[in-house]
PDB file of C-alpha atoms in Angstrom:
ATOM      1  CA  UNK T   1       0.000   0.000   0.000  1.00 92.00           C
ATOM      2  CA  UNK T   2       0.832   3.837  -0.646  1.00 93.00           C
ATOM      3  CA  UNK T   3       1.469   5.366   2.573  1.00 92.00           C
ATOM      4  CA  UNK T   4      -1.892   7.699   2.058  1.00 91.00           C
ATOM      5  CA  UNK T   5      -3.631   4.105   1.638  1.00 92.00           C
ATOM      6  CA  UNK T   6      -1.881   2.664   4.501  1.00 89.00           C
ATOM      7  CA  UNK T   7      -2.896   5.919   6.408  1.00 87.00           C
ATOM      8  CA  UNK T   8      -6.317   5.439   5.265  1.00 85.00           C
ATOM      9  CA  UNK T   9      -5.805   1.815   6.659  1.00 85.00           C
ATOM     10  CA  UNK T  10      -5.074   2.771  10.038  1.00 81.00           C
ATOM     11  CA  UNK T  11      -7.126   6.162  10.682  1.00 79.00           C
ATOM     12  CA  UNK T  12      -4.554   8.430  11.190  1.00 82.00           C
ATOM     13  CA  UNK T  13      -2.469  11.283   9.679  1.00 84.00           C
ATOM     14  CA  UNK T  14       0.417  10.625   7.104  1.00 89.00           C
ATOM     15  CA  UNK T  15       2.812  12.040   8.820  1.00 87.00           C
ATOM     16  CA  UNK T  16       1.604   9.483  11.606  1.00 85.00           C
ATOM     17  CA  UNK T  17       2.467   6.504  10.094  1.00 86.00           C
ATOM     18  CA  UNK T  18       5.479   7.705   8.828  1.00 87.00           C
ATOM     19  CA  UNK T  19       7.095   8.438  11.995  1.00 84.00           C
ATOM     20  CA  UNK T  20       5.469   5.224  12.953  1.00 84.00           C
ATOM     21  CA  UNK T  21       8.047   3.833  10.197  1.00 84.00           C
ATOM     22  CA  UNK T  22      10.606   5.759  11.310  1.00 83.00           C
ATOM     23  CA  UNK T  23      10.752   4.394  14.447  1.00 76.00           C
ATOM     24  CA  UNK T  24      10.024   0.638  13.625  1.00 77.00           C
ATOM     25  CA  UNK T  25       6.686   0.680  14.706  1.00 79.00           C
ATOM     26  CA  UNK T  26       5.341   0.117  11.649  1.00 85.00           C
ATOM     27  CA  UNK T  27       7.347  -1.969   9.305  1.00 88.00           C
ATOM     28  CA  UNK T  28       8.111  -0.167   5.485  1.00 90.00           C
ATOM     29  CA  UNK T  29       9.807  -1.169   2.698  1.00 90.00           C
ATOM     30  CA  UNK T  30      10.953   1.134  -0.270  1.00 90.00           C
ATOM     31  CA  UNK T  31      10.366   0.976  -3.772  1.00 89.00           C
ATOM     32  CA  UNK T  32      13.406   1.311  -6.593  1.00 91.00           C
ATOM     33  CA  UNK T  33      12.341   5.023  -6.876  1.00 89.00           C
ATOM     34  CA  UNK T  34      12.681   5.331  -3.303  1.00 87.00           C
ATOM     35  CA  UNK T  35       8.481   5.257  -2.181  1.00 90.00           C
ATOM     36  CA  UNK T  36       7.848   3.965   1.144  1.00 92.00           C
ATOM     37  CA  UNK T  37       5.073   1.114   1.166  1.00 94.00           C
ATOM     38  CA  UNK T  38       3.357  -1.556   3.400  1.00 93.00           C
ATOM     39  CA  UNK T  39       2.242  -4.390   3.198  1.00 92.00           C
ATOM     40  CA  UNK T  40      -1.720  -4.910   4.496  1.00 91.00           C
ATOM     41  CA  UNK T  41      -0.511  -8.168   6.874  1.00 88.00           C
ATOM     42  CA  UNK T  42       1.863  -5.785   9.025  1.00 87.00           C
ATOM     43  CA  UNK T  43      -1.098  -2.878   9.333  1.00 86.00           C
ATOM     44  CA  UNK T  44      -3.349  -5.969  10.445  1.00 83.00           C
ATOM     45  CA  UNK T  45      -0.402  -7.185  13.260  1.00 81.00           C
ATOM     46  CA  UNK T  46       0.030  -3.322  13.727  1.00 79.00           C
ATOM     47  CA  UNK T  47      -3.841  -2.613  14.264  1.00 76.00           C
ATOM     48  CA  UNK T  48      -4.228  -5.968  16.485  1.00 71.00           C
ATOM     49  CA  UNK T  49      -1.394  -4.873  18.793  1.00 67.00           C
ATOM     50  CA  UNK T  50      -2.109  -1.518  19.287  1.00 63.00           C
ATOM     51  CA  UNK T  51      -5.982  -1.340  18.806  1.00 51.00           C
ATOM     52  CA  UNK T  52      -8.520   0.622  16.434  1.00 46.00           C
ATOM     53  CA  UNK T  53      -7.217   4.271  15.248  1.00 45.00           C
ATOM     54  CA  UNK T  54      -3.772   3.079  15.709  1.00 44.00           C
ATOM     55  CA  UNK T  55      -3.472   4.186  18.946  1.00 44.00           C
ATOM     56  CA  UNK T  56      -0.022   3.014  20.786  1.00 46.00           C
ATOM     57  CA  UNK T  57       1.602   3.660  24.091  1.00 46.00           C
ATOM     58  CA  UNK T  58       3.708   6.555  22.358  1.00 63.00           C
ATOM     59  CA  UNK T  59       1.091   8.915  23.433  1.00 84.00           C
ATOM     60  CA  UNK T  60      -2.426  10.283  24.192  1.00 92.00           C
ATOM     61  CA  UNK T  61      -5.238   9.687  21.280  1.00 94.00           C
ATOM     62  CA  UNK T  62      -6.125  13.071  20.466  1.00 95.00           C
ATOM     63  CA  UNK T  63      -9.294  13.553  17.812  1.00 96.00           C
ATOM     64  CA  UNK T  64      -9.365  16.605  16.022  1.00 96.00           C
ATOM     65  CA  UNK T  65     -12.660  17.988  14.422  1.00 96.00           C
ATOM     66  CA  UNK T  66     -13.015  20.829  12.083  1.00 94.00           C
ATOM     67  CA  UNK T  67     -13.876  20.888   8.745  1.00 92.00           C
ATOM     68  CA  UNK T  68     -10.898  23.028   7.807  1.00 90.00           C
ATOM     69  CA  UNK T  69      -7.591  20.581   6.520  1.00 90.00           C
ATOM     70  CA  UNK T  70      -5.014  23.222   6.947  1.00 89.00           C
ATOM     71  CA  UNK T  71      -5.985  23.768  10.433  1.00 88.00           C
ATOM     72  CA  UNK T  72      -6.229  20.202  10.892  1.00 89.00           C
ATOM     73  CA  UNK T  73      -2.567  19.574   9.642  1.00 87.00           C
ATOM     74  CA  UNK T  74      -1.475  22.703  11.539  1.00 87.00           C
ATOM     75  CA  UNK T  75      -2.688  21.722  14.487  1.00 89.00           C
ATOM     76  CA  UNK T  76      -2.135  17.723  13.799  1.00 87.00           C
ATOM     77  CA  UNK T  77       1.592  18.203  13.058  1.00 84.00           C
ATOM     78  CA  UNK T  78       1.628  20.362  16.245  1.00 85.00           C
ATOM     79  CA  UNK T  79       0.408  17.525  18.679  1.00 89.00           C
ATOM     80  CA  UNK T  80       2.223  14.804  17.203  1.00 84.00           C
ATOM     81  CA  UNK T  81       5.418  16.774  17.530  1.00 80.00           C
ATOM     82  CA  UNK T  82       4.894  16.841  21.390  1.00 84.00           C
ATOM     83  CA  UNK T  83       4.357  13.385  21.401  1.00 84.00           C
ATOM     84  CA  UNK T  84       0.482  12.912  20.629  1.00 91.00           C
ATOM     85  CA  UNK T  85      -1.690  10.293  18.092  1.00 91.00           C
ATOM     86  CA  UNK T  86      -3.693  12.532  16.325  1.00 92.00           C
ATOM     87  CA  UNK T  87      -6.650  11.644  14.621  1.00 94.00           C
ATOM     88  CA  UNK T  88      -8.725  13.774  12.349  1.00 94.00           C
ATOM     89  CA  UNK T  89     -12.772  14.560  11.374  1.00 94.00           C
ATOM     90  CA  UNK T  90     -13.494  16.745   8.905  1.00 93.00           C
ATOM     91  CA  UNK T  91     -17.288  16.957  10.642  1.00 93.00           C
ATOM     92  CA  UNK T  92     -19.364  15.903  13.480  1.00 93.00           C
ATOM     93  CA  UNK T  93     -20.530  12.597  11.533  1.00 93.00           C
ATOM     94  CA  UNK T  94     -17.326  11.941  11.019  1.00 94.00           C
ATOM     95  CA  UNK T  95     -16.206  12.913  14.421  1.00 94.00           C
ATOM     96  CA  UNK T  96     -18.493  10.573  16.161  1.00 94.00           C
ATOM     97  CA  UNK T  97     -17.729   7.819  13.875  1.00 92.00           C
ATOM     98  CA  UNK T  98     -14.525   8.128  15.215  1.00 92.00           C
ATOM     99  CA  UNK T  99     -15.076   8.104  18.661  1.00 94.00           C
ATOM    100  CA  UNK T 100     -16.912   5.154  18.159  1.00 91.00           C
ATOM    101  CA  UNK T 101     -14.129   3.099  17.179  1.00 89.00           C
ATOM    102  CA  UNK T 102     -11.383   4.136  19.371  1.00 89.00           C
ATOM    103  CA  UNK T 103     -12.584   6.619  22.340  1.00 92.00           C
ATOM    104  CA  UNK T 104      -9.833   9.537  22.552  1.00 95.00           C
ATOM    105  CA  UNK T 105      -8.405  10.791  25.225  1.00 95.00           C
ATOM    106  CA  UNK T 106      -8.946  14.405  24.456  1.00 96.00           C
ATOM    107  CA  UNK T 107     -11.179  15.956  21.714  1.00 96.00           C
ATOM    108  CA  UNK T 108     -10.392  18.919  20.269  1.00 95.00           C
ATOM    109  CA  UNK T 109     -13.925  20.779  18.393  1.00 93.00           C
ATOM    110  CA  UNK T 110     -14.330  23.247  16.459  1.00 91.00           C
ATOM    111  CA  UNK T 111     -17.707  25.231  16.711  1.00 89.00           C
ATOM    112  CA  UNK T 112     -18.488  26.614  13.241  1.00 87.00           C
ATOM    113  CA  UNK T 113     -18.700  23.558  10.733  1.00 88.00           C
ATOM    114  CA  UNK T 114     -21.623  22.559   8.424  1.00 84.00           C
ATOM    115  CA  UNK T 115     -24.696  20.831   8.684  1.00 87.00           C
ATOM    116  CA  UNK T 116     -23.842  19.575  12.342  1.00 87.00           C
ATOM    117  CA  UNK T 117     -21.870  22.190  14.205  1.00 90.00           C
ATOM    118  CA  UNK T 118     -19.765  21.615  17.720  1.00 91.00           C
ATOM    119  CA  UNK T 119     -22.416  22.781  20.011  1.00 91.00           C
ATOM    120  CA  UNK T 120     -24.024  19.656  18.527  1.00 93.00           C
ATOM    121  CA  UNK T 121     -21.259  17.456  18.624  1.00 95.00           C
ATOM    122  CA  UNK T 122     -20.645  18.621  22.171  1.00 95.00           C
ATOM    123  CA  UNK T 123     -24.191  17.118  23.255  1.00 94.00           C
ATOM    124  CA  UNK T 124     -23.919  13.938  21.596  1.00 95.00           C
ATOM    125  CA  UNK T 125     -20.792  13.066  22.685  1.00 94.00           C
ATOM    126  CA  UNK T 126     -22.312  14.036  25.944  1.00 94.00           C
ATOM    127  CA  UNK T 127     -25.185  12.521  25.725  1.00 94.00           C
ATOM    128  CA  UNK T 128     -23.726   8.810  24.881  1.00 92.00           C
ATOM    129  CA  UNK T 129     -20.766   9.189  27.458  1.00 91.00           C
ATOM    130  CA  UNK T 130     -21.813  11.166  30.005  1.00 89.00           C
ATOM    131  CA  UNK T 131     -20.698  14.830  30.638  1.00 88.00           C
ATOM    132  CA  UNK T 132     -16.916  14.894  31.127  1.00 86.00           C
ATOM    133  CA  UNK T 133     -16.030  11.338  30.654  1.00 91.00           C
ATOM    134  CA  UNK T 134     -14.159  12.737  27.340  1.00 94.00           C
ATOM    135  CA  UNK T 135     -12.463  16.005  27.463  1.00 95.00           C
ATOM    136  CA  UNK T 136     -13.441  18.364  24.874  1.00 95.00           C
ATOM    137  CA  UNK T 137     -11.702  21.258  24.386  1.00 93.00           C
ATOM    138  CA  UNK T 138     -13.417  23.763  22.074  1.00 91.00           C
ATOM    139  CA  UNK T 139     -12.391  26.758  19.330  1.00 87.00           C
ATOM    140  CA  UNK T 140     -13.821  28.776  16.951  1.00 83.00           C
ATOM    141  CA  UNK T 141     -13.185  32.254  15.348  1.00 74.00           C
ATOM    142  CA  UNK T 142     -16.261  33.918  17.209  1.00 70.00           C
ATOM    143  CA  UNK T 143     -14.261  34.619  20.632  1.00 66.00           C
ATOM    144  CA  UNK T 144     -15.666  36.730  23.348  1.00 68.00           C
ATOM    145  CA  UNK T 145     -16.353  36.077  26.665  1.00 73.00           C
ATOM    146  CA  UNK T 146     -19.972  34.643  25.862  1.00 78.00           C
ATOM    147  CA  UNK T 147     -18.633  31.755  23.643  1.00 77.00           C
ATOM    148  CA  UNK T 148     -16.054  30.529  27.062  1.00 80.00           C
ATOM    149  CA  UNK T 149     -18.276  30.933  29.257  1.00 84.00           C
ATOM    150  CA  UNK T 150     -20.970  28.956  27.040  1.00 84.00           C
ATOM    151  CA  UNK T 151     -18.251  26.208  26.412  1.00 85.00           C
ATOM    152  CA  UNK T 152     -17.616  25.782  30.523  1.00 86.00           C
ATOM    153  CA  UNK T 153     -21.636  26.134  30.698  1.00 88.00           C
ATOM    154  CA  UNK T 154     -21.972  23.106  28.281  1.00 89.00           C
ATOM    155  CA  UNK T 155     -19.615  21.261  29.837  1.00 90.00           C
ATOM    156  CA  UNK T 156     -16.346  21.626  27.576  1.00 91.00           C
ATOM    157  CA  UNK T 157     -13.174  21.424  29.382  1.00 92.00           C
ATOM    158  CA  UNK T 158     -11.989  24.436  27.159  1.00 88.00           C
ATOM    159  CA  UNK T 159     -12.158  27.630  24.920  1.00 87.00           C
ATOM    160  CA  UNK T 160      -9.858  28.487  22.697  1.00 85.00           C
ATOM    161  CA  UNK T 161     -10.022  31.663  20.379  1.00 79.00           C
ATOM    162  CA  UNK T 162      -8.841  31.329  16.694  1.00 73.00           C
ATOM    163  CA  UNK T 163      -6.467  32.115  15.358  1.00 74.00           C
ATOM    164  CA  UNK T 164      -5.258  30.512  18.077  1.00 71.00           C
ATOM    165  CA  UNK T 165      -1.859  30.473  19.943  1.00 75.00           C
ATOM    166  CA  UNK T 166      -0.883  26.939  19.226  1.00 80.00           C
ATOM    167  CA  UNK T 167       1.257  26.804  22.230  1.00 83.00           C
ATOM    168  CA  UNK T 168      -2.038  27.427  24.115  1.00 84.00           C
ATOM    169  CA  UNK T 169      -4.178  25.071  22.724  1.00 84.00           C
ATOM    170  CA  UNK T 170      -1.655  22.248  22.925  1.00 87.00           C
ATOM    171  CA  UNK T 171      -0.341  23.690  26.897  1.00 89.00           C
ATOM    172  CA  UNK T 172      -4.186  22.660  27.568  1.00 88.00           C
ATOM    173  CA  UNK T 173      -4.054  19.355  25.641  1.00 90.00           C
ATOM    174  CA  UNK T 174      -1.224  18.499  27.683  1.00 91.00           C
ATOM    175  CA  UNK T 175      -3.412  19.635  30.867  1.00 92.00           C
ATOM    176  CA  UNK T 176      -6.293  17.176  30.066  1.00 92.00           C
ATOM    177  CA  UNK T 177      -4.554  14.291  28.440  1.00 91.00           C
ATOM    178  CA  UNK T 178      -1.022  14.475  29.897  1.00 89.00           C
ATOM    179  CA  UNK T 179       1.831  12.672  27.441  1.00 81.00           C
TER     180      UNK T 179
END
């Protein structure tokens, strides 16, 4: 497999698996023109040993939801740097999905997205976990002192302005889902 197929495979990021690789986690091999690929038996021994959304002992699951990529990669890239698995939803279906198959140790939720925004999300991840048995740390580009105090109202572990400070928002990851 490609590595965007093998990423695909596993639920997670490129730049994921490829440090994965990188650190023999993952086995690779390289093609003549120098491509790194996998083979779907080691992503199956991969997935078995370290469960659904490839989520390993090298740090917290982390599931990032907003329907912007370059935020996602910005702030994706960020995490994994300090040590996180990221995993990214471009939506609340999507988002929920995920949670489903591996539960995260932190969400990260954006408010403004389409059809289902994060309020939304918010409740229904609420709703079929309880209030607080996930953190979820929200943003959005609509800050004032309304939208925090609506997030801590709703039961969101966290408000975060955007553009954000990305030493901020991943200073408070590291509050709620220590690496």
């Amino acid at each position: 497999l490609t590595l965007g197929q093998a990423a695909r495979f596993l639920g997670v990021a490129q730049s994921t698996i490829r440090k994965w690789s990188d650190q023999g986690k993952v086995p690779a091999f390289y093609t003549p023109g120098g491509h790194r690929r996998y083979r779907r038996p080691d992503l199956e021994t991969f997935l078995e040993r370290s469960g659904p959304g490839g989520q390993t002992k090298s740090g917290p699951l982390v599931l990032l939801v907003d329907d912007d990529a370059k935020v996602r990669e910005l702030v994706r890239v960020n995490l994994e740097f300090e040590g996180y698995t990221v995993r990214e939803a471009s939506g609340a279906d999507e988002g929920l999905a995920a949670i489903e198959e591996a539960k995260p140790d932190l969400v990260l939720l954006d408010v403004m997205m389409p059809h289902v925004d994060g309020w939304e999300m918010l409740r229904q991840i609420q709703d079929r976990y309880g209030v607080g048995a996930i953190p979820v740390v929200m943003f959005s580009g609509k800050v004032d002192e309304q939208a925090k105090e609506q997030a801590a109202n709703r039961g969101a572990q966290g408000f975060v302005g955007k553009p954000f400070d990305l030493q901020q928002l991943v200073d408070r990851a590291k509050q709620l889902a220590p690496v």
